[in-house]
Amino acid sequence: MTPPPEPEAPATPPRAAADPTAGPAPGTPRSRRHLIWYALAVLLVGINMRPAIVAVSPLLDEIRHVTGLSNGGAGVLSTLPLICFGIFAPLAPRLSRRWGMERTLVAVLAVLLAGTAVRLVPELFPLFAGSFLVGTAVAVANVVITALIKRDFPDRVGLMSGLHTTMLVGGGAVAAATTVPLRDALPLSWAGGLAVWGVLALAALVVWVPRLRRGREQPPVQVHEGGSIWRSKLAWAVALFYAFQSLLYYTATTWLPSFYIDHGYTEGGAGVLLAVCMGSAVVTSVLVPVWAQRSRQQSYLAIWGTVLCVAAFVGLIAAPTGAAVLWAAVLGLGLGAVLSLGIAYMSMCARTTHEAGLLSAMSQCVGYLLAAVGPTAFGAARDLTGAWTAGLIALVVLSVPMGLTGALAGRGGHLAR
């Protein structure tokens, strides 16, 4: 894949501002070695952020068949974690400043593990309760990781944001491709197929608990609050861009397997196509934040990702089976580009760790509350019309404000409060 042309980077990128709240820069070989292990621990958290959510999609038809959920009800199930993201994301900066980032991460990993365990019970109430716990844990972890990257990797924000997004997308791709085969091979019920991803949460918990005993946690930093971030035009551009990409991402990943099943694919085959989509997203998830940090402006990346998404949706309308793998791959490239750029903006547009946390919390609050409408509305449109075309056309239309807000957020500069 040939990357788009990059504007010539200045000697010091405009958004590489010094962060007075950041940890000490790695200078010695020993600190570099420790930084690598620490980065791997951070990425292990990232890979936990999607499997417990994405695993619902390949099993959605079976869950509907066994429990009697309608398409609209299934959309509510898929939307519940997104509502939790929007509601609980603003609490993350407060928790981090009171407990510290590492302690907060350990707590949310424990909640994530509990949520996956609850869903072992094959009934509707435990299914929704477990999804609520999973969504709450991921909501806080999403924000904390953004601020932690700004604090501990100030000179590698683009790289770490890209790798973190790759873990998000890659974890989702693995879950999409292997949930049904794992369920069949073990063998498990649909509830067991969902709960099996608790193994990843347990592994992350085992890695992070010892870090608390090693005194890795830094003391809280007193930060001048300044004006409200909610009054910043740049913050709103970042938040709305993240909102529209989230709406597209979660609607597409929720309903893509059902779309392909309706067009003649098996449950396993539809899961593989979802994995192709999310696997393709890994490519742009790695590359786009690196290109972004090297560029004076990032608007062209937002537009490029939007064009890919629109092309895929139009392709699904025009030739849903003739080029299924192609459209899944193109959609993945577009979704990976806008998702990773949205996450990178949260650190790149902020001057300090504290601002990165606030911008992340605002973006995810606005973003996921808007995104929560997507899967439910898409499912309701499917129920009302008996076809997928109306929903796909709506996604094409919603791509336009995504591209516009992404271009505005990518003009350069930092938050002014």
XYZ file of C-alpha atoms in Angstrom:
417
model
C 0.000 0.000 0.000
C 1.450 3.357 -1.030
C 1.017 6.096 1.598
C -0.412 9.455 0.580
C 2.066 12.299 0.106
C 3.098 13.939 3.331
C 3.674 17.638 3.774
C 7.228 18.435 4.749
C 7.549 18.293 8.503
C 9.107 21.194 10.380
C 12.117 20.604 12.597
C 9.787 20.626 15.601
C 6.209 19.549 14.788
C 3.727 22.240 15.864
C 1.834 19.817 18.088
C 4.869 18.367 19.842
C 4.501 20.814 22.705
C 6.299 20.275 25.966
C 4.194 18.723 28.683
C 5.055 19.810 32.220
C 3.085 16.895 33.636
C 4.886 14.235 31.623
C 7.199 11.717 33.229
C 10.959 11.916 32.805
C 12.139 11.280 29.263
C 13.987 8.029 28.764
C 17.663 8.825 28.601
C 19.657 5.849 29.776
C 19.731 2.369 28.218
C 18.134 1.038 31.373
C 15.199 3.439 31.100
C 14.794 2.608 27.410
C 14.653 -1.099 28.186
C 12.091 -0.504 30.908
C 10.136 1.772 28.585
C 9.824 -1.030 26.040
C 8.408 -3.419 28.629
C 6.134 -0.676 29.900
C 4.912 0.001 26.341
C 4.068 -3.691 25.953
C 2.081 -3.564 29.196
C 0.169 -0.534 27.893
C -0.560 -2.302 24.610
C -1.823 -5.340 26.510
C -4.513 -3.109 27.980
C -5.355 -1.891 24.479
C -5.903 -5.390 23.114
C -8.527 -5.926 25.848
C -10.637 -2.952 24.826
C -12.647 -4.551 21.987
C -12.913 -8.397 22.071
C -15.557 -8.528 24.813
C -17.655 -6.059 22.790
C -17.003 -7.215 19.209
C -17.576 -10.888 20.122
C -21.298 -10.161 20.321
C -21.550 -9.449 16.571
C -20.710 -12.934 15.172
C -23.079 -14.485 17.723
C -25.857 -11.919 17.329
C -28.108 -14.059 15.133
C -27.786 -17.010 17.512
C -28.469 -14.786 20.531
C -31.576 -13.433 18.799
C -32.752 -16.942 17.909
C -32.252 -18.357 21.415
C -33.487 -15.364 23.431
C -36.137 -14.008 21.073
C -34.563 -10.558 20.730
C -35.759 -8.462 17.771
C -33.323 -6.647 15.490
C -34.034 -3.489 17.477
C -33.387 -5.316 20.770
C -30.166 -6.729 19.399
C -29.188 -3.194 18.433
C -29.806 -2.088 22.036
C -27.548 -4.895 23.272
C -24.776 -3.781 20.930
C -25.355 -0.154 21.871
C -25.235 -0.602 25.650
C -21.414 -0.512 25.890
C -21.381 2.667 23.790
C -23.835 4.351 26.158
C -21.540 3.365 29.025
C -18.590 4.843 27.115
C -20.386 8.168 26.825
C -21.665 8.290 30.403
C -18.577 7.122 32.286
C -15.747 8.576 30.171
C -15.977 11.994 31.930
C -15.325 10.289 35.277
C -11.955 8.933 34.164
C -9.867 12.116 34.683
C -11.192 12.441 38.238
C -10.474 8.811 39.040
C -6.984 9.064 37.564
C -6.107 12.154 39.573
C -7.427 10.636 42.784
C -6.112 7.073 42.443
C -3.384 7.472 39.826
C -3.440 6.049 36.312
C -1.987 2.645 37.179
C -4.387 1.976 40.046
C -7.306 3.079 37.895
C -6.259 0.693 35.122
C -6.014 -2.219 37.558
C -9.501 -1.429 38.863
C -11.080 -1.268 35.400
C -9.363 -4.494 34.310
C -10.929 -6.189 37.337
C -14.350 -4.820 36.371
C -13.819 -5.975 32.781
C -12.992 -9.470 33.989
C -16.101 -9.480 36.194
C -18.253 -8.389 33.255
C -17.072 -11.220 31.027
C -17.596 -13.704 33.867
C -21.182 -12.566 34.463
C -22.040 -13.315 30.835
C -21.289 -16.996 31.446
C -24.922 -17.296 32.531
C -26.940 -17.846 29.299
C -29.828 -15.540 30.191
C -30.817 -12.055 29.052
C -30.292 -10.240 32.368
C -26.704 -11.478 32.917
C -25.999 -10.763 29.248
C -27.052 -7.120 29.591
C -25.512 -6.753 33.071
C -22.187 -8.136 31.888
C -22.247 -5.859 28.852
C -22.840 -2.903 31.180
C -19.788 -3.799 33.287
C -17.660 -4.332 30.184
C -18.736 -0.986 28.751
C -18.054 0.851 32.017
C -14.558 -0.614 32.324
C -13.603 0.142 28.732
C -15.013 3.682 29.012
C -12.567 4.581 31.780
C -9.640 2.668 30.282
C -10.050 4.442 26.915
C -9.496 7.827 28.546
C -6.740 6.758 30.930
C -4.655 5.191 28.157
C -4.809 8.386 26.079
C -3.524 10.491 28.985
C -0.935 7.870 29.926
C 0.497 7.879 26.382
C 0.763 11.686 26.526
C 2.496 11.492 29.924
C 4.947 8.641 29.414
C 5.571 8.751 25.644
C 5.545 12.502 24.855
C 7.970 12.120 21.933
C 6.265 9.010 20.573
C 2.602 10.023 20.689
C 2.006 9.172 17.024
C 3.690 5.786 17.233
C 2.074 4.775 20.527
C -1.350 6.048 19.453
C -1.010 4.001 16.276
C 0.088 0.877 18.129
C -2.675 1.332 20.700
C -5.284 1.684 17.949
C -3.803 -1.378 16.271
C -4.357 -3.328 19.478
C -7.961 -2.094 19.589
C -8.650 -3.060 15.996
C -6.507 -6.196 16.059
C -8.176 -7.448 19.226
C -11.552 -6.874 17.620
C -10.464 -8.651 14.445
C -9.277 -11.690 16.367
C -12.539 -11.797 18.313
C -14.594 -11.478 15.123
C -12.726 -14.283 13.380
C -12.345 -16.745 16.248
C -15.374 -16.360 18.538
C -17.533 -18.794 16.540
C -14.721 -21.342 15.915
C -13.755 -21.236 19.601
C -17.382 -21.643 20.630
C -17.701 -24.676 18.342
C -14.336 -26.260 19.187
C -14.454 -26.154 22.980
C -17.601 -26.630 22.722
C -19.460 -23.763 24.406
C -22.834 -22.077 24.375
C -23.126 -18.566 22.991
C -22.623 -17.337 26.567
C -19.385 -19.274 26.873
C -18.266 -17.901 23.525
C -18.622 -14.376 24.932
C -17.049 -15.102 28.299
C -13.937 -16.786 26.895
C -12.407 -13.359 26.212
C -12.045 -12.829 29.931
C -8.738 -14.699 29.573
C -7.215 -11.569 28.009
C -8.441 -9.398 30.871
C -6.988 -11.842 33.381
C -3.609 -11.751 31.624
C -3.544 -7.941 31.671
C -4.508 -7.901 35.337
C -1.658 -10.285 36.168
C 0.801 -7.959 34.394
C -0.441 -4.705 35.935
C -0.976 -5.670 39.592
C 2.790 -6.128 40.242
C 3.457 -2.677 38.769
C 1.627 -1.137 41.719
C 4.055 -2.809 44.144
C 7.050 -1.536 42.173
C 6.080 2.058 42.820
C 5.640 2.936 39.154
C 2.793 5.282 39.986
C 3.668 8.957 39.876
C 2.232 11.358 42.474
C -0.701 13.495 41.395
C 0.275 16.752 39.671
C -1.394 20.031 40.468
C -2.627 21.405 37.141
C -3.983 24.828 36.377
C -7.488 24.186 35.121
C -7.900 27.220 32.829
C -11.184 27.706 30.993
C -13.621 24.922 30.257
C -12.545 22.633 27.451
C -16.192 22.532 26.341
C -15.788 26.130 25.085
C -12.928 25.271 22.750
C -13.771 25.159 19.018
C -10.872 22.781 18.382
C -12.083 20.473 21.148
C -15.533 20.369 19.542
C -14.022 19.603 16.140
C -12.059 16.696 17.647
C -15.076 15.475 19.622
C -17.489 15.577 16.668
C -14.999 13.889 14.355
C -14.580 11.137 16.940
C -18.363 10.968 17.304
C -19.097 10.443 13.615
C -16.290 7.911 13.137
C -17.513 6.014 16.208
C -21.053 5.936 14.843
C -19.810 4.523 11.534
C -17.388 2.095 13.181
C -19.803 0.524 15.654
C -22.764 0.414 13.286
C -20.672 -1.285 10.607
C -18.977 -3.799 12.907
C -22.280 -4.647 14.636
C -24.299 -5.370 11.504
C -21.754 -6.436 8.881
C -21.973 -10.162 9.816
C -25.784 -10.092 9.698
C -25.616 -8.263 6.358
C -23.485 -11.021 4.863
C -25.577 -13.798 6.408
C -28.649 -12.303 4.729
C -26.720 -12.414 1.448
C -26.005 -16.135 1.682
C -22.882 -16.459 3.841
C -22.619 -18.833 6.781
C -22.210 -17.530 10.323
C -18.533 -18.476 10.264
C -18.003 -16.954 6.817
C -19.601 -13.687 7.905
C -17.315 -13.621 10.930
C -14.308 -14.085 8.658
C -15.416 -11.132 6.495
C -15.742 -9.000 9.626
C -12.229 -10.110 10.534
C -11.028 -9.072 7.055
C -12.546 -5.635 7.657
C -10.956 -5.228 11.069
C -7.690 -6.802 9.979
C -7.409 -4.293 7.135
C -7.981 -1.543 9.663
C -4.752 -2.594 11.377
C -2.764 -1.287 8.390
C -4.083 2.267 8.580
C -4.212 2.164 12.381
C -0.430 1.789 12.450
C 0.438 4.183 9.630
C -1.979 7.095 9.957
C -0.931 8.384 13.429
C 2.735 8.252 12.388
C 1.975 10.221 9.218
C -0.104 12.612 11.336
C 2.701 13.395 13.771
C 5.123 14.036 10.896
C 2.762 16.470 9.171
C 2.062 20.126 9.855
C -1.625 19.477 9.229
C -3.651 16.274 9.232
C -6.758 17.336 7.290
C -5.798 15.285 4.231
C -5.717 12.117 6.336
C -9.262 12.707 7.604
C -10.523 13.263 4.047
C -8.620 10.239 2.722
C -10.152 7.969 5.399
C -13.630 9.361 4.731
C -13.378 8.670 0.997
C -12.467 5.034 1.697
C -15.484 4.606 3.996
C -17.867 6.121 1.449
C -16.460 3.913 -1.327
C -17.034 0.804 0.790
C -20.626 1.688 1.713
C -21.468 2.456 -1.907
C -19.866 -0.850 -2.907
C -21.963 -2.770 -0.386
C -25.105 -1.212 -1.878
C -24.126 -1.813 -5.495
C -22.441 -5.238 -5.321
C -22.875 -6.838 -1.877
C -21.736 -10.327 -2.917
C -19.735 -9.768 -6.071
C -16.819 -8.159 -4.247
C -17.500 -8.934 -0.595
C -13.853 -9.287 0.419
C -12.865 -6.106 -1.425
C -15.529 -3.952 0.244
C -14.734 -5.430 3.655
C -11.052 -4.580 3.169
C -11.715 -1.044 1.879
C -14.111 -0.387 4.750
C -11.494 -1.603 7.220
C -8.839 0.698 5.763
C -11.176 3.685 6.041
C -12.421 2.890 9.539
C -8.894 2.233 10.783
C -7.718 5.576 9.383
C -10.420 7.704 10.995
C -10.403 5.771 14.282
C -6.647 6.041 14.779
C -6.621 9.689 13.709
C -9.421 10.479 16.159
C -7.441 8.896 19.004
C -4.222 10.620 17.935
C -5.955 14.030 17.879
C -6.716 13.660 21.599
C -3.010 13.739 22.446
C -1.698 15.845 19.570
C -4.107 18.734 20.104
C -3.379 18.871 23.852
C -0.400 20.609 25.459
C -0.356 18.600 28.702
C -1.295 15.217 30.097
C -4.199 16.803 31.939
C -5.547 18.414 28.771
C -5.172 15.122 26.898
C -7.289 13.415 29.541
C -9.944 16.127 29.423
C -10.062 16.131 25.617
C -10.244 12.345 25.558
C -13.079 12.363 28.098
C -15.014 15.029 26.180
C -14.480 13.328 22.816
C -15.566 9.949 24.091
C -18.542 11.346 25.986
C -19.857 13.157 22.895
C -18.627 10.487 20.518
C -20.089 7.396 22.085
C -23.430 8.947 23.044
C -23.894 9.837 19.370
C -22.492 6.489 18.241
C -24.972 4.694 20.493
C -27.773 5.797 18.169
C -26.173 4.044 15.198
C -26.601 0.289 15.745
C -30.122 0.655 17.149
C -31.305 2.982 14.370
C -29.686 0.805 11.718
C -31.401 -2.294 13.121
C -34.731 -0.468 13.319
C -34.358 0.648 9.682
C -33.725 -2.969 8.730
C -36.889 -4.031 10.570
C -39.024 -1.281 9.002
C -37.832 -1.551 5.396
C -36.887 -5.226 5.232
C -33.668 -4.230 3.432
C -30.222 -2.841 4.154
C -30.118 -0.056 1.565
C -31.655 2.750 3.641
C -29.214 2.203 6.496
C -26.202 2.107 4.184
C -27.286 5.321 2.451
C -27.560 6.961 5.877
C -23.964 5.932 6.630
C -22.814 7.522 3.367
C -24.572 10.778 4.326
C -23.079 10.741 7.847
C -19.597 10.334 6.387
C -19.761 13.921 5.099
C -19.771 15.689 8.513
C -17.146 13.195 9.665
C -14.795 14.327 6.919
C -15.520 18.013 7.523
C -14.928 17.928 11.276
C -11.837 15.769 10.824
C -10.426 18.313 8.375
C -11.134 21.162 10.816
C -9.480 19.296 13.702
C -6.446 18.597 11.530
C -5.567 22.193 10.662
C -2.855 22.299 13.352
C -2.553 24.063 16.667
C -3.414 23.280 20.264
C -6.350 23.806 22.553
C -6.974 27.401 23.612
C -8.915 27.619 26.877
